[in-house]
mmCIF file of C-alpha atoms and ligand atoms in Angstrom:
data_model
loop_
_atom_site.group_PDB
_atom_site.id
_atom_site.type_symbol
_atom_site.label_atom_id
_atom_site.label_comp_id
_atom_site.label_asym_id
_atom_site.label_seq_id
_atom_site.Cartn_x
_atom_site.Cartn_y
_atom_site.Cartn_z
ATOM 1 C CA UNK A 88 35.322 21.426 -36.083
ATOM 2 C CA UNK A 89 37.923 23.511 -34.375
ATOM 3 C CA UNK A 90 39.621 21.889 -31.481
ATOM 4 C CA UNK A 91 37.918 22.208 -28.311
ATOM 5 C CA UNK A 92 34.678 23.460 -29.427
ATOM 6 C CA UNK A 93 32.089 20.689 -27.769
ATOM 7 C CA UNK A 94 30.484 19.066 -30.652
ATOM 8 C CA UNK A 95 26.430 18.813 -30.138
ATOM 9 C CA UNK A 96 26.263 15.394 -28.620
ATOM 10 C CA UNK A 97 29.005 16.515 -26.104
ATOM 11 C CA UNK A 98 26.748 19.384 -25.510
ATOM 12 C CA UNK A 99 23.895 17.257 -24.921
ATOM 13 C CA UNK A 100 25.280 15.224 -22.653
ATOM 14 C CA UNK A 101 26.462 17.818 -20.413
ATOM 15 C CA UNK A 102 22.710 19.316 -19.969
ATOM 16 C CA UNK A 103 21.476 16.000 -19.702
ATOM 17 C CA UNK A 104 23.914 15.307 -17.059
ATOM 18 C CA UNK A 105 23.360 18.621 -15.411
ATOM 19 C CA UNK A 106 19.800 17.977 -15.359
ATOM 20 C CA UNK A 107 19.898 14.434 -13.854
ATOM 21 C CA UNK A 108 22.408 15.824 -11.127
ATOM 22 C CA UNK A 109 19.990 18.752 -10.316
ATOM 23 C CA UNK A 110 17.091 16.417 -10.126
ATOM 24 C CA UNK A 111 18.473 13.854 -7.744
ATOM 25 C CA UNK A 112 20.030 16.731 -5.417
ATOM 26 C CA UNK A 113 16.490 18.162 -4.936
ATOM 27 C CA UNK A 114 15.025 15.354 -4.082
ATOM 28 C CA UNK A 115 17.602 14.483 -1.716
ATOM 29 C CA UNK A 116 17.123 17.913 -0.208
ATOM 30 C CA UNK A 117 13.323 17.858 -0.043
ATOM 31 C CA UNK A 118 13.508 14.296 1.434
ATOM 32 C CA UNK A 119 15.937 15.436 4.378
ATOM 33 C CA UNK A 120 13.775 18.506 4.752
ATOM 34 C CA UNK A 121 10.399 16.207 4.861
ATOM 35 C CA UNK A 122 11.808 13.961 7.408
ATOM 36 C CA UNK A 123 11.948 16.811 9.990
ATOM 37 C CA UNK A 124 9.173 19.100 8.666
ATOM 38 C CA UNK A 125 6.114 17.085 7.787
ATOM 39 C CA UNK A 126 3.820 18.822 5.020
ATOM 40 C CA UNK A 127 0.288 19.741 6.256
ATOM 41 C CA UNK A 128 -2.808 17.100 6.077
ATOM 42 C CA UNK A 129 -5.168 17.437 2.976
ATOM 43 C CA UNK A 130 -8.620 17.687 3.978
ATOM 44 C CA UNK A 131 -10.924 14.940 2.652
ATOM 45 C CA UNK A 132 -14.234 16.459 2.954
ATOM 46 C CA UNK A 133 -14.841 16.341 -0.782
ATOM 47 C CA UNK A 134 -13.548 12.746 -1.214
ATOM 48 C CA UNK A 135 -15.147 9.642 -2.115
ATOM 49 C CA UNK A 136 -13.158 7.236 -0.580
ATOM 50 C CA UNK A 137 -13.142 3.309 -1.731
ATOM 51 C CA UNK A 138 -12.097 0.799 1.252
ATOM 52 C CA UNK A 139 -11.526 -2.825 0.224
ATOM 53 C CA UNK A 140 -11.670 -5.367 2.788
ATOM 54 C CA UNK A 141 -13.877 -2.686 5.051
ATOM 55 C CA UNK A 142 -15.473 -5.535 6.930
ATOM 56 C CA UNK A 143 -12.531 -6.490 9.367
ATOM 57 C CA UNK A 144 -9.008 -5.929 10.641
ATOM 58 C CA UNK A 145 -7.026 -2.718 9.514
ATOM 59 C CA UNK A 146 -9.512 -2.057 6.634
ATOM 60 C CA UNK A 147 -12.570 -1.451 9.428
ATOM 61 C CA UNK A 148 -10.202 0.613 11.554
ATOM 62 C CA UNK A 149 -9.339 2.787 8.450
ATOM 63 C CA UNK A 150 -13.101 3.488 8.048
ATOM 64 C CA UNK A 151 -13.698 4.514 11.454
ATOM 65 C CA UNK A 152 -10.677 6.754 11.844
ATOM 66 C CA UNK A 153 -11.464 8.319 8.307
ATOM 67 C CA UNK A 154 -15.139 8.937 9.848
ATOM 68 C CA UNK A 155 -13.863 10.347 13.113
ATOM 69 C CA UNK A 156 -10.888 12.651 11.276
ATOM 70 C CA UNK A 157 -12.880 13.608 8.332
ATOM 71 C CA UNK A 158 -16.562 13.487 9.025
ATOM 72 C CA UNK A 159 -17.952 14.976 5.791
ATOM 73 C CA UNK A 160 -16.083 12.405 3.295
ATOM 74 C CA UNK A 161 -18.186 9.616 2.039
ATOM 75 C CA UNK A 162 -16.788 6.142 2.744
ATOM 76 C CA UNK A 163 -17.483 3.451 -0.068
ATOM 77 C CA UNK A 164 -16.943 -0.142 1.653
ATOM 78 C CA UNK A 165 -16.335 -3.353 -0.126
ATOM 79 C CA UNK A 166 -15.923 -6.451 1.268
ATOM 80 C CA UNK A 167 -16.693 -10.111 0.498
ATOM 81 C CA UNK A 168 -18.244 -10.888 3.585
ATOM 82 C CA UNK A 169 -21.685 -8.827 3.442
ATOM 83 C CA UNK A 170 -22.670 -9.390 6.979
ATOM 84 C CA UNK A 171 -19.357 -7.954 8.718
ATOM 85 C CA UNK A 172 -19.249 -5.143 5.702
ATOM 86 C CA UNK A 173 -22.749 -4.227 6.972
ATOM 87 C CA UNK A 174 -21.658 -3.481 10.572
ATOM 88 C CA UNK A 175 -18.962 -1.709 9.628
ATOM 89 C CA UNK A 176 -21.574 0.737 7.378
ATOM 90 C CA UNK A 177 -23.916 0.918 10.421
ATOM 91 C CA UNK A 178 -20.936 2.148 12.680
ATOM 92 C CA UNK A 179 -20.266 4.781 10.340
ATOM 93 C CA UNK A 180 -23.743 5.647 10.191
ATOM 94 C CA UNK A 181 -23.965 5.925 13.605
ATOM 95 C CA UNK A 182 -20.742 8.196 13.742
ATOM 96 C CA UNK A 183 -23.066 10.539 11.003
ATOM 97 C CA UNK A 184 -21.020 9.802 7.938
ATOM 98 C CA UNK A 185 -22.155 8.940 4.632
ATOM 99 C CA UNK A 186 -21.568 5.305 4.177
ATOM 100 C CA UNK A 187 -22.324 2.777 1.140
ATOM 101 C CA UNK A 188 -21.781 -1.031 1.683
ATOM 102 C CA UNK A 189 -21.108 -3.282 -1.426
ATOM 103 C CA UNK A 190 -20.835 -7.363 -0.726
ATOM 104 C CA UNK A 191 -18.061 -8.117 -3.495
ATOM 105 C CA UNK A 192 -15.468 -10.985 -4.649
ATOM 106 C CA UNK A 193 -12.826 -8.424 -6.118
ATOM 107 C CA UNK A 194 -11.198 -11.542 -8.062
ATOM 108 C CA UNK A 195 -14.217 -11.587 -10.200
ATOM 109 C CA UNK A 196 -13.311 -9.101 -12.788
ATOM 110 C CA UNK A 197 -16.781 -9.133 -14.033
ATOM 111 C CA UNK A 198 -18.251 -8.247 -10.650
ATOM 112 C CA UNK A 199 -15.770 -5.351 -10.164
ATOM 113 C CA UNK A 200 -17.106 -3.943 -13.033
ATOM 114 C CA UNK A 201 -20.816 -3.889 -12.313
ATOM 115 C CA UNK A 202 -20.307 -2.777 -8.962
ATOM 116 C CA UNK A 203 -17.923 -0.191 -9.849
ATOM 117 C CA UNK A 204 -20.744 1.016 -12.660
ATOM 118 C CA UNK A 205 -23.212 0.633 -9.301
ATOM 119 C CA UNK A 206 -20.893 3.008 -7.292
ATOM 120 C CA UNK A 207 -20.671 5.368 -9.918
ATOM 121 C CA UNK A 208 -24.533 5.630 -9.944
ATOM 122 C CA UNK A 209 -25.310 5.670 -6.174
ATOM 123 C CA UNK A 210 -22.335 7.701 -5.106
ATOM 124 C CA UNK A 211 -20.296 9.337 -7.993
ATOM 125 C CA UNK A 212 -16.604 8.966 -9.063
ATOM 126 C CA UNK A 213 -14.499 7.367 -6.471
ATOM 127 C CA UNK A 214 -11.376 9.963 -5.841
ATOM 128 C CA UNK A 215 -9.543 8.015 -3.195
ATOM 129 C CA UNK A 216 -8.785 3.899 -3.568
ATOM 130 C CA UNK A 217 -7.534 2.317 -0.568
ATOM 131 C CA UNK A 218 -6.506 -0.902 -1.901
ATOM 132 C CA UNK A 219 -6.370 -3.106 1.195
ATOM 133 C CA UNK A 220 -8.159 -6.585 0.908
ATOM 134 C CA UNK A 221 -5.852 -9.301 1.276
ATOM 135 C CA UNK A 222 -5.840 -13.246 2.075
ATOM 136 C CA UNK A 223 -2.788 -15.069 3.702
ATOM 137 C CA UNK A 224 -2.340 -18.514 2.861
ATOM 138 C CA UNK A 225 -1.206 -21.234 5.180
ATOM 139 C CA UNK A 226 2.249 -20.232 6.174
ATOM 140 C CA UNK A 227 3.839 -23.259 4.496
ATOM 141 C CA UNK A 228 7.048 -23.893 2.557
ATOM 142 C CA UNK A 229 6.089 -23.060 -0.754
ATOM 143 C CA UNK A 230 6.184 -26.612 -2.241
ATOM 144 C CA UNK A 231 3.531 -27.329 0.417
ATOM 145 C CA UNK A 232 1.004 -24.799 -1.178
ATOM 146 C CA UNK A 233 -1.764 -26.197 -3.137
ATOM 147 C CA UNK A 234 -2.199 -24.653 -6.893
ATOM 148 C CA UNK A 235 -5.440 -23.553 -5.755
ATOM 149 C CA UNK A 236 -3.799 -21.797 -2.784
ATOM 150 C CA UNK A 237 -1.498 -20.270 -5.220
ATOM 151 C CA UNK A 238 -3.772 -18.695 -7.475
ATOM 152 C CA UNK A 239 -6.009 -17.525 -5.013
ATOM 153 C CA UNK A 240 -3.004 -15.883 -3.299
ATOM 154 C CA UNK A 241 -2.000 -14.188 -6.289
ATOM 155 C CA UNK A 242 -5.861 -13.392 -7.209
ATOM 156 C CA UNK A 243 -6.622 -11.795 -4.000
ATOM 157 C CA UNK A 244 -3.229 -9.632 -3.371
ATOM 158 C CA UNK A 245 -2.536 -8.910 -7.006
ATOM 159 C CA UNK A 246 -4.779 -9.501 -9.926
ATOM 160 C CA UNK A 247 -7.983 -7.895 -7.625
ATOM 161 C CA UNK A 248 -6.100 -4.693 -7.804
ATOM 162 C CA UNK A 249 -5.618 -4.641 -11.522
ATOM 163 C CA UNK A 250 -9.641 -4.990 -11.919
ATOM 164 C CA UNK A 251 -9.886 -2.433 -9.230
ATOM 165 C CA UNK A 252 -7.542 0.472 -10.679
ATOM 166 C CA UNK A 253 -8.930 -0.311 -14.159
ATOM 167 C CA UNK A 254 -12.278 0.723 -13.240
ATOM 168 C CA UNK A 255 -11.305 3.905 -11.077
ATOM 169 C CA UNK A 256 -8.126 5.193 -12.528
ATOM 170 C CA UNK A 257 -9.518 6.576 -15.953
ATOM 171 C CA UNK A 258 -11.831 9.035 -14.121
ATOM 172 C CA UNK A 259 -8.912 10.108 -11.729
ATOM 173 C CA UNK A 260 -6.808 10.657 -15.133
ATOM 174 C CA UNK A 261 -9.444 12.697 -16.975
ATOM 175 C CA UNK A 262 -9.775 14.848 -13.743
ATOM 176 C CA UNK A 263 -6.074 14.573 -13.097
ATOM 177 C CA UNK A 264 -6.737 14.486 -9.467
ATOM 178 C CA UNK A 265 -6.966 11.538 -6.849
ATOM 179 C CA UNK A 266 -5.489 8.940 -4.655
ATOM 180 C CA UNK A 267 -4.225 5.277 -4.577
ATOM 181 C CA UNK A 268 -3.355 3.999 -1.264
ATOM 182 C CA UNK A 269 -1.639 0.417 -1.643
ATOM 183 C CA UNK A 270 -1.667 -1.540 1.360
ATOM 184 C CA UNK A 271 1.613 -3.615 0.931
ATOM 185 C CA UNK A 272 3.501 -5.221 3.654
ATOM 186 C CA UNK A 273 7.612 -5.386 4.432
ATOM 187 C CA UNK A 274 7.341 -8.934 2.960
ATOM 188 C CA UNK A 275 6.990 -7.355 -0.251
ATOM 189 C CA UNK A 276 10.480 -5.590 -0.103
ATOM 190 C CA UNK A 277 12.218 -8.797 0.742
ATOM 191 C CA UNK A 278 10.916 -12.584 1.146
ATOM 192 C CA UNK A 279 10.514 -14.888 4.257
ATOM 193 C CA UNK A 280 10.132 -18.527 4.733
ATOM 194 C CA UNK A 281 6.392 -20.039 4.548
ATOM 195 C CA UNK A 282 5.486 -16.205 3.255
ATOM 196 C CA UNK A 283 6.613 -17.322 -0.673
ATOM 197 C CA UNK A 284 3.164 -16.178 -2.255
ATOM 198 C CA UNK A 285 2.522 -13.155 0.241
ATOM 199 C CA UNK A 286 6.093 -11.934 -0.531
ATOM 200 C CA UNK A 287 5.417 -12.553 -4.334
ATOM 201 C CA UNK A 288 1.905 -10.795 -4.786
ATOM 202 C CA UNK A 289 3.052 -7.905 -2.809
ATOM 203 C CA UNK A 290 6.391 -7.467 -4.872
ATOM 204 C CA UNK A 291 3.986 -7.580 -7.997
ATOM 205 C CA UNK A 292 1.777 -4.857 -6.689
ATOM 206 C CA UNK A 293 4.956 -2.671 -5.885
ATOM 207 C CA UNK A 294 6.081 -3.234 -9.716
ATOM 208 C CA UNK A 295 2.740 -2.300 -10.673
ATOM 209 C CA UNK A 296 2.332 0.766 -8.835
ATOM 210 C CA UNK A 297 6.256 2.216 -9.609
ATOM 211 C CA UNK A 298 5.024 1.569 -13.277
ATOM 212 C CA UNK A 299 1.940 3.184 -12.940
ATOM 213 C CA UNK A 300 3.701 6.331 -11.273
ATOM 214 C CA UNK A 301 6.110 6.175 -14.174
ATOM 215 C CA UNK A 302 3.192 6.442 -16.577
ATOM 216 C CA UNK A 303 1.067 8.841 -15.182
ATOM 217 C CA UNK A 304 4.210 11.398 -14.700
ATOM 218 C CA UNK A 305 4.381 10.818 -18.715
ATOM 219 C CA UNK A 306 0.816 11.436 -19.219
ATOM 220 C CA UNK A 307 1.024 14.647 -17.020
ATOM 221 C CA UNK A 308 -1.397 13.078 -14.614
ATOM 222 C CA UNK A 309 0.850 14.083 -12.149
ATOM 223 C CA UNK A 310 -1.712 15.377 -9.508
ATOM 224 C CA UNK A 311 -2.370 11.766 -9.179
ATOM 225 C CA UNK A 312 -0.809 10.579 -5.792
ATOM 226 C CA UNK A 313 0.259 7.302 -4.788
ATOM 227 C CA UNK A 314 1.019 5.946 -1.257
ATOM 228 C CA UNK A 315 2.318 2.323 -0.506
ATOM 229 C CA UNK A 316 2.331 1.251 2.837
ATOM 230 C CA UNK A 317 4.668 -1.367 3.904
ATOM 231 C CA UNK A 318 3.117 -2.652 7.255
ATOM 232 C CA UNK A 319 4.457 -5.317 9.622
ATOM 233 C CA UNK A 320 2.429 -7.637 11.581
ATOM 234 C CA UNK A 321 -1.007 -6.337 12.602
ATOM 235 C CA UNK A 322 -2.917 -8.177 15.389
ATOM 236 C CA UNK A 323 -5.828 -9.178 13.076
ATOM 237 C CA UNK A 324 -7.435 -12.311 12.057
ATOM 238 C CA UNK A 325 -5.020 -13.569 9.745
ATOM 239 C CA UNK A 326 -2.125 -13.034 12.344
ATOM 240 C CA UNK A 327 -2.465 -12.141 15.901
ATOM 241 C CA UNK A 328 -0.473 -11.969 19.135
ATOM 242 C CA UNK A 329 -1.970 -15.461 19.912
ATOM 243 C CA UNK A 330 -0.745 -17.398 16.939
ATOM 244 C CA UNK A 331 2.389 -15.808 16.003
ATOM 245 C CA UNK A 332 6.075 -16.789 17.355
ATOM 246 C CA UNK A 333 9.101 -15.264 16.565
ATOM 247 C CA UNK A 334 12.411 -17.139 15.869
ATOM 248 C CA UNK A 335 14.496 -14.867 18.295
ATOM 249 C CA UNK A 336 11.830 -13.119 20.385
ATOM 250 C CA UNK A 337 14.369 -10.508 21.755
ATOM 251 C CA UNK A 338 14.138 -8.876 18.319
ATOM 252 C CA UNK A 339 10.355 -9.300 17.943
ATOM 253 C CA UNK A 340 8.918 -6.236 16.116
ATOM 254 C CA UNK A 341 6.097 -4.891 17.865
ATOM 255 C CA UNK A 342 2.698 -6.230 16.675
ATOM 256 C CA UNK A 343 0.784 -2.803 16.007
ATOM 257 C CA UNK A 344 -3.257 -2.833 16.884
ATOM 258 C CA UNK A 345 -5.057 -2.167 13.503
ATOM 259 C CA UNK A 346 -6.370 1.030 14.982
ATOM 260 C CA UNK A 347 -2.790 2.420 15.802
ATOM 261 C CA UNK A 348 -1.987 1.141 11.854
ATOM 262 C CA UNK A 349 -5.134 3.010 10.515
ATOM 263 C CA UNK A 350 -4.365 6.111 12.402
ATOM 264 C CA UNK A 351 -0.720 6.317 10.928
ATOM 265 C CA UNK A 352 -1.608 5.138 7.491
ATOM 266 C CA UNK A 353 -4.465 7.851 7.326
ATOM 267 C CA UNK A 354 -2.398 10.553 8.233
ATOM 268 C CA UNK A 355 0.689 9.578 6.132
ATOM 269 C CA UNK A 356 -1.453 9.585 2.668
ATOM 270 C CA UNK A 357 -3.533 13.020 3.723
ATOM 271 C CA UNK A 358 0.399 14.631 3.575
ATOM 272 C CA UNK A 359 0.478 12.904 0.320
ATOM 273 C CA UNK A 360 3.612 10.484 1.683
ATOM 274 C CA UNK A 361 4.849 8.250 -0.945
ATOM 275 C CA UNK A 362 5.865 5.494 1.395
ATOM 276 C CA UNK A 363 4.827 4.590 4.778
ATOM 277 C CA UNK A 364 6.368 2.464 6.846
ATOM 278 C CA UNK A 365 4.071 0.590 9.938
ATOM 279 C CA UNK A 366 5.360 0.771 12.694
ATOM 280 C CA UNK A 367 7.110 3.674 11.616
ATOM 281 C CA UNK A 368 11.035 4.375 11.555
ATOM 282 C CA UNK A 369 12.443 1.072 12.717
ATOM 283 C CA UNK A 370 11.259 -0.869 9.468
ATOM 284 C CA UNK A 371 11.803 2.578 7.353
ATOM 285 C CA UNK A 372 15.796 2.291 8.791
ATOM 286 C CA UNK A 373 15.714 -1.845 8.214
ATOM 287 C CA UNK A 374 14.726 -1.298 4.672
ATOM 288 C CA UNK A 375 17.107 1.313 4.106
ATOM 289 C CA UNK A 376 19.915 -0.569 5.392
ATOM 290 C CA UNK A 377 19.273 -3.710 3.317
ATOM 291 C CA UNK A 378 20.217 -2.001 0.278
ATOM 292 C CA UNK A 379 23.710 -1.176 1.800
ATOM 293 C CA UNK A 380 24.132 -4.648 2.989
ATOM 294 C CA UNK A 381 26.270 -7.273 1.437
ATOM 295 C CA UNK A 382 23.565 -10.715 0.624
ATOM 296 C CA UNK A 383 24.907 -12.356 3.491
ATOM 297 C CA UNK A 384 24.308 -9.963 5.948
ATOM 298 C CA UNK A 385 20.570 -9.337 4.556
ATOM 299 C CA UNK A 386 20.148 -12.980 5.283
ATOM 300 C CA UNK A 387 21.159 -12.840 8.768
ATOM 301 C CA UNK A 388 18.886 -9.970 9.295
ATOM 302 C CA UNK A 389 16.098 -11.582 7.483
ATOM 303 C CA UNK A 390 16.646 -14.946 9.691
ATOM 304 C CA UNK A 391 16.955 -12.768 12.973
ATOM 305 C CA UNK A 392 13.650 -10.626 12.291
ATOM 306 C CA UNK A 393 12.041 -13.663 11.151
ATOM 307 C CA UNK A 394 8.978 -15.281 12.176
ATOM 308 C CA UNK A 395 9.254 -18.643 13.762
ATOM 309 C CA UNK A 396 5.594 -19.845 13.197
ATOM 310 C CA UNK A 397 2.253 -18.810 12.634
ATOM 311 C CA UNK A 398 -0.998 -21.001 13.179
ATOM 312 C CA UNK A 399 -3.827 -20.201 11.358
ATOM 313 C CA UNK A 400 -6.876 -22.022 12.064
HETATM 314 C C1 LIG B 720 -0.566 15.247 -4.523
HETATM 315 O O1 LIG B 720 0.732 15.494 -3.610
HETATM 316 C C2 LIG B 720 1.057 16.961 -3.826
HETATM 317 C C3 LIG B 720 2.565 17.050 -3.046
HETATM 318 O O2 LIG B 720 3.226 16.116 -2.987
HETATM 319 C C4 LIG B 720 0.170 17.965 -3.680
HETATM 320 O O3 LIG B 720 0.313 19.152 -3.934
HETATM 321 C C5 LIG B 720 -1.110 17.574 -4.367
HETATM 322 O O4 LIG B 720 -2.035 18.384 -4.041
HETATM 323 C C6 LIG B 720 -1.337 16.099 -4.153
HETATM 324 N N1 LIG B 720 -2.807 15.950 -5.026
HETATM 325 C C7 LIG B 720 -3.780 15.477 -4.591
HETATM 326 C C8 LIG B 720 -4.864 15.091 -5.549
HETATM 327 O O5 LIG B 720 -4.008 14.796 -3.498
HETATM 328 C C1 LIG B 721 -2.064 -9.915 0.623
HETATM 329 O O1 LIG B 721 -2.181 -8.503 1.424
HETATM 330 C C2 LIG B 721 -2.585 -8.352 2.781
HETATM 331 C C3 LIG B 721 -2.436 -6.862 2.706
HETATM 332 O O2 LIG B 721 -0.956 -6.198 2.491
HETATM 333 C C4 LIG B 721 -1.919 -9.363 3.395
HETATM 334 O O3 LIG B 721 -2.305 -8.855 4.800
HETATM 335 C C5 LIG B 721 -2.026 -10.420 3.137
HETATM 336 O O4 LIG B 721 -1.469 -11.483 4.145
HETATM 337 C C6 LIG B 721 -1.504 -10.726 1.421
HETATM 338 N N1 LIG B 721 -1.960 -12.319 1.337
HETATM 339 C C7 LIG B 721 -1.167 -12.847 0.448
HETATM 340 C C8 LIG B 721 -1.424 -14.220 0.089
HETATM 341 O O5 LIG B 721 -0.223 -12.380 -0.047
HETATM 342 C C1 LIG B 722 6.770 -23.253 8.078
HETATM 343 O O1 LIG B 722 6.088 -24.540 7.837
HETATM 344 C C2 LIG B 722 7.097 -25.651 8.706
HETATM 345 C C3 LIG B 722 6.084 -26.887 8.148
HETATM 346 O O2 LIG B 722 4.933 -26.538 8.131
HETATM 347 C C4 LIG B 722 6.757 -25.341 9.840
HETATM 348 O O3 LIG B 722 7.471 -26.419 10.775
HETATM 349 C C5 LIG B 722 7.416 -24.034 10.231
HETATM 350 O O4 LIG B 722 7.579 -24.010 11.903
HETATM 351 C C6 LIG B 722 6.918 -22.906 9.551
HETATM 352 N N1 LIG B 722 7.883 -21.860 9.693
HETATM 353 C C7 LIG B 722 7.061 -20.465 9.882
HETATM 354 C C8 LIG B 722 7.851 -19.394 9.671
HETATM 355 O O5 LIG B 722 5.952 -20.315 9.763
#
């Protein structure tokens, strides 16, 4: 081969490298543009939206806001607590919205299969999943948690999401259309004393969703959108203004009401945003910043913004 003629593999390296650079550059430009110019919200009129944990707190607030903002959508409400779920469904009916309630323990794979089949018969194919149901273990150091509490945390917050996705994702892939919204928490990005399994299960969900997105891109099911919500503390049954106490009160984040959070979440997924931080910018900045800081600085920030105690009765 003559001197100076690039060999096939060098050419390949060059084209691959250009592909990488152009992809990353485009993504940066889009990110900056989208920071200022938000896309239009999509309409949810034709959608069948499944909300887990619809009986109380954030789940209920999201159902109500969905009903207000998209009265033609159909809502499917799942909760382990039948009576509370019925109250949500009745509220939605009073607002003139089509809603169906199912009492279900999402930790039981067989129950999820059965309930999903029932939903398909009663309502049709679910096109939007909002994985919201959660359970907070006692906020205690890891070594104080019992095996039952450990298993329950992982089952409610991680494994249950696998059962649900297994039931509803195949129809979305077949149609190459759908949306999966995951309610995660800021703890899923780091970790915090007394929240060990909470962080662990949230990180597990994160890994699952990242992998799913990558699989969907490969299957050319690229019209299935994913939104992950990193929520801070909300004033709900699990945690509230009354039982939470911060180590450095001057850095205490604002504790949002569930209906404020619900508005931010629903509006963001209607704009097909991939990541949503609630409350908005502060936690997003902290999270971006934390990737740039040395580990000890991260620990300082983690402690300063950390919780002193939560009393869950
Ligand atoms: C997914 O998001 C893209 C924009 O990011 C949008 O063009 C597309 O219509 C969305 N698909 C669904 C099913 O919402
Ligand atoms: C499970 O996830 C929900 C929603 O993010 C959260 O509020 C709950 O505390 C989590 N529970 C555990 C045990 O991780
Ligand atoms: C963690 O648990 C210990 C022991 O129960 C308690 O003394 C402490 O206040 C808790 N801290 C947090 C952040 O909940």
